[in-house]
CSV table of N, CA and C in Angstrom, one decimal:
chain,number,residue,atom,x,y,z
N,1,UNK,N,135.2,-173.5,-62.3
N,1,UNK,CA,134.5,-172.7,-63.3
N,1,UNK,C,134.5,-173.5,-64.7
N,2,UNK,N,135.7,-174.4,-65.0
N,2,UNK,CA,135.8,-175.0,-66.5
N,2,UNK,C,134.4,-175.9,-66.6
N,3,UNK,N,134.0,-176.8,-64.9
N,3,UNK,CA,133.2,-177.6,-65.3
N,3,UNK,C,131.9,-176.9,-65.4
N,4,UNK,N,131.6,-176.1,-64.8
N,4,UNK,CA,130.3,-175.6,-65.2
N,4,UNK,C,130.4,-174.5,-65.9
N,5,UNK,N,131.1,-174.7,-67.1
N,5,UNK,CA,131.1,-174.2,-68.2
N,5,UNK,C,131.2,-174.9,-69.4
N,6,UNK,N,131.0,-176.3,-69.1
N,6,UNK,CA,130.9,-177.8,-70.1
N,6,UNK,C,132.4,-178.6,-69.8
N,7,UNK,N,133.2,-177.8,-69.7
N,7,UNK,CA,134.8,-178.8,-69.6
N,7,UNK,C,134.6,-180.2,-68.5
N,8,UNK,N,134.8,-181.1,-69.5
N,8,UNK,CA,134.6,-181.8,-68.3
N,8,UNK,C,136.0,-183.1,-68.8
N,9,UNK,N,137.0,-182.8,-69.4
N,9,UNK,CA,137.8,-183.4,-70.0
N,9,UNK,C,139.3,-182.3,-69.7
N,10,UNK,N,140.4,-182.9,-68.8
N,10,UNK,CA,141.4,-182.0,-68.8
N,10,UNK,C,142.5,-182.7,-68.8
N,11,UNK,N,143.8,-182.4,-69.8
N,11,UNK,CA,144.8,-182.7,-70.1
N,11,UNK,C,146.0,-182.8,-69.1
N,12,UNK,N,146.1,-181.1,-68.5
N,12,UNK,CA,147.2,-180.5,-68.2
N,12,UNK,C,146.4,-179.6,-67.2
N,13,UNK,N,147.0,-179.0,-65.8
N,13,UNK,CA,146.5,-178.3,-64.9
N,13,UNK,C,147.6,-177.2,-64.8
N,14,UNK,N,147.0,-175.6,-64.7
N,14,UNK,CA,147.9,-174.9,-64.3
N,14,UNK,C,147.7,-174.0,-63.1
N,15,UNK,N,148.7,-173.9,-62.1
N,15,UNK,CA,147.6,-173.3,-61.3
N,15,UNK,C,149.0,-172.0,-60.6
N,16,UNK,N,148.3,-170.9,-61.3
N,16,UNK,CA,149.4,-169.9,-60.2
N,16,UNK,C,148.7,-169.3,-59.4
N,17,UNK,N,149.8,-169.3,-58.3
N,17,UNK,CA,149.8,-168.4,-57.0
N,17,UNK,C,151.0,-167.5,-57.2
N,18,UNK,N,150.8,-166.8,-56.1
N,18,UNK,CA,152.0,-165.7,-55.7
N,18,UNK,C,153.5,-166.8,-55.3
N,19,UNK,N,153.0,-167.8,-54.1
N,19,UNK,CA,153.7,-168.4,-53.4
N,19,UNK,C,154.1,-169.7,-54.5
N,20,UNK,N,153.2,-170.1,-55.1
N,20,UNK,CA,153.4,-171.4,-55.5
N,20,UNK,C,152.5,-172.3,-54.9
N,21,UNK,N,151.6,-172.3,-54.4
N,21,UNK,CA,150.7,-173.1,-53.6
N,21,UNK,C,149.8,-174.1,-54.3
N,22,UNK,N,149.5,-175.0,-53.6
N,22,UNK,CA,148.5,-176.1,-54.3
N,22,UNK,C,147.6,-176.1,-54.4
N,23,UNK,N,146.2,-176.6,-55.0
N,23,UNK,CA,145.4,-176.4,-54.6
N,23,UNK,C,144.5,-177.2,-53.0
N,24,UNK,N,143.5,-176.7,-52.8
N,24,UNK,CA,143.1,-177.3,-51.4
N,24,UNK,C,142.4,-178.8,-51.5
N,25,UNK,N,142.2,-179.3,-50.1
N,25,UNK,CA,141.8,-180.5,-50.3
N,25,UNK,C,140.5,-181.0,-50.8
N,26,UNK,N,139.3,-179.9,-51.2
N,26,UNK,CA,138.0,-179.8,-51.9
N,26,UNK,C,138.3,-179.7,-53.0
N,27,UNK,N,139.5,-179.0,-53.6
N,27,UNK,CA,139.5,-178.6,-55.0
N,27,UNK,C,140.1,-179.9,-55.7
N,28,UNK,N,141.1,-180.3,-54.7
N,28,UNK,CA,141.2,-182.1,-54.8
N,28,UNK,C,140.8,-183.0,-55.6
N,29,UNK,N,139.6,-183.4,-54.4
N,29,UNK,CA,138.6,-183.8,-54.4
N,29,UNK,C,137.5,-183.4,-55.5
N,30,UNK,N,137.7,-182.6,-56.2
N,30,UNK,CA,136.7,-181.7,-57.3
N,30,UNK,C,137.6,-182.8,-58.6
N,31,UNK,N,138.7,-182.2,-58.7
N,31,UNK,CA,139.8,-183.0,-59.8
N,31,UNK,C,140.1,-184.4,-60.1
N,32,UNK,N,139.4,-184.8,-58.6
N,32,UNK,CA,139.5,-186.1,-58.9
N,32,UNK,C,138.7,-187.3,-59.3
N,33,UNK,N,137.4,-186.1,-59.2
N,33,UNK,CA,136.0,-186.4,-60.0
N,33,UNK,C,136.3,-186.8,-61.8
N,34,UNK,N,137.2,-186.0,-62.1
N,34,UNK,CA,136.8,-185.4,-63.2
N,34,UNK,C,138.2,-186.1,-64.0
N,35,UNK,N,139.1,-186.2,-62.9
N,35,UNK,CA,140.6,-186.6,-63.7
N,35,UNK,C,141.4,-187.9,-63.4
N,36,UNK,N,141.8,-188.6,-64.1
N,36,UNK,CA,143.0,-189.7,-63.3
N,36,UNK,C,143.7,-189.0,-62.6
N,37,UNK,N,144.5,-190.1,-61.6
N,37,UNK,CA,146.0,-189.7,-60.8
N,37,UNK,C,146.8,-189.4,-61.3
N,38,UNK,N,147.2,-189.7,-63.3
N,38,UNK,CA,148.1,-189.5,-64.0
N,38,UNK,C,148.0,-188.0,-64.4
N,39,UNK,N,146.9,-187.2,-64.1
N,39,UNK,CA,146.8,-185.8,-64.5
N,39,UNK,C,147.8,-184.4,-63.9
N,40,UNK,N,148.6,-184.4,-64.9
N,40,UNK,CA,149.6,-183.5,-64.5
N,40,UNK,C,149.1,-181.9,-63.9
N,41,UNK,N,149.9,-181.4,-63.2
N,41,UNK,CA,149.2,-180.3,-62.3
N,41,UNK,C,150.8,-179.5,-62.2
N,42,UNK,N,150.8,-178.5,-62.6
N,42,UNK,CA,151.7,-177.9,-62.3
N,42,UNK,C,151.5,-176.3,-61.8
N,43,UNK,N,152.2,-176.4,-60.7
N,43,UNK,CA,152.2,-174.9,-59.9
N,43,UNK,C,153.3,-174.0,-60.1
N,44,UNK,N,152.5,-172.5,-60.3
N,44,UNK,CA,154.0,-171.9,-60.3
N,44,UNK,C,153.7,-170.9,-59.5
N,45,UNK,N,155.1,-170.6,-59.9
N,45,UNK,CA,155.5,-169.4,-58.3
N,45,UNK,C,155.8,-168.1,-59.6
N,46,UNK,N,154.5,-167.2,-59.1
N,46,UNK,CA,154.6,-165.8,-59.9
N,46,UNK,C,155.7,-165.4,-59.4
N,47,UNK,N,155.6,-165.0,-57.8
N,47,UNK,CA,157.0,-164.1,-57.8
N,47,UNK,C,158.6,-163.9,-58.9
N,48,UNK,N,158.9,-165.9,-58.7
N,48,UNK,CA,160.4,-166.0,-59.4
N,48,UNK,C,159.9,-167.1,-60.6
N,49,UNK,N,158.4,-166.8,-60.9
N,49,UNK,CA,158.2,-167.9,-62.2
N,49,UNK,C,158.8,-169.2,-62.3
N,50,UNK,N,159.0,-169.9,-61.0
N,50,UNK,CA,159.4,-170.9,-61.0
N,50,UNK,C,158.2,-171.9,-60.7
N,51,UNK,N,158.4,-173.5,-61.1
N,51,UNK,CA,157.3,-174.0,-61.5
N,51,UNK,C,157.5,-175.6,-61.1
N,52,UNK,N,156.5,-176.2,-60.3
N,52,UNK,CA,156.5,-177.5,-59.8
N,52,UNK,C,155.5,-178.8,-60.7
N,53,UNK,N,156.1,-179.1,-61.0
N,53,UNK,CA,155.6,-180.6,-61.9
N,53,UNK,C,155.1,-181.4,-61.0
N,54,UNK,N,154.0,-182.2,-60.8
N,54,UNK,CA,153.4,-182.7,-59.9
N,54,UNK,C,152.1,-183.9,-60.4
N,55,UNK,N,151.4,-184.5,-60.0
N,55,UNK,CA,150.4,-185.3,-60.5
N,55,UNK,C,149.0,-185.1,-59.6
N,56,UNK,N,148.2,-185.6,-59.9
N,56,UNK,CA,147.1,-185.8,-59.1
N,56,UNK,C,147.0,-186.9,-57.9
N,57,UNK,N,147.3,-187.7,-58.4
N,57,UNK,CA,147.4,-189.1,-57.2
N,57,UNK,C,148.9,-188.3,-56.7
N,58,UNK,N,149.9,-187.9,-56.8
N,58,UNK,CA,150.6,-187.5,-55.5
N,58,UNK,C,150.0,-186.3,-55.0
N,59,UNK,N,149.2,-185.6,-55.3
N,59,UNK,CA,148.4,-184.8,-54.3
N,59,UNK,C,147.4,-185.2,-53.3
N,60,UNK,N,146.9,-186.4,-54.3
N,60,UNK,CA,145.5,-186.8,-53.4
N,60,UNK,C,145.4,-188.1,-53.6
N,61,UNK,N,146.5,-188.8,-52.9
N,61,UNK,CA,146.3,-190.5,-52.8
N,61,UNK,C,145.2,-190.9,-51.8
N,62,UNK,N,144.8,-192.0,-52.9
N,62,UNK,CA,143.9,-193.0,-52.1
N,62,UNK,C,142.3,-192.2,-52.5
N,63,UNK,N,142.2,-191.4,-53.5
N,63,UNK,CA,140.8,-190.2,-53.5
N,63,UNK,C,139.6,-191.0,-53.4
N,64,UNK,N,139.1,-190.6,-53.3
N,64,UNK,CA,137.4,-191.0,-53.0
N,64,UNK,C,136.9,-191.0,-54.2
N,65,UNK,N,136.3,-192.1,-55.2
N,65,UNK,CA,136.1,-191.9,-57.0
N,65,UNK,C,134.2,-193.1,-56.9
N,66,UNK,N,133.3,-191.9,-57.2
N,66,UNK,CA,132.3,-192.2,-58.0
N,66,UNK,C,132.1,-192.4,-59.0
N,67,UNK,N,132.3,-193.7,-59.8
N,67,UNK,CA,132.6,-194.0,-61.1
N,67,UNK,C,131.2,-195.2,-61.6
């Protein structure tokens, strides 16, 4: 939704679930269009608000980059 709403520049990723979960391997693939490997992503877990620090290249090594 950010990028087709003009965002096309992202800092910092937040992404909650109930569980804590990541995002999928399309949405990936979407971020990795648009972001380095060094793009931090962090997930949190609504239930106990606990929260996982993470990057993009450890989500999605080796990505596929149209540049």
């Amino acid at each position: 939704k950010a990028v087709s709403g003009g965002q096309k520049s992202f800092k910092e990723i937040y992404i909650a679930t109930r569980d804590g979960g990541s995002p999928c391997g399309a949405c990936r693939q979407v971020l990795a269009e648009f972001c380095d490997d060094d793009l931090k992503i962090f997930l949190i877990k609504t239930v106990d608000k606990s929260i996982v620090e993470t990057t993009l290249g450890k989500l999605l090594p080796k990505a596929f980059r149209v540049f």
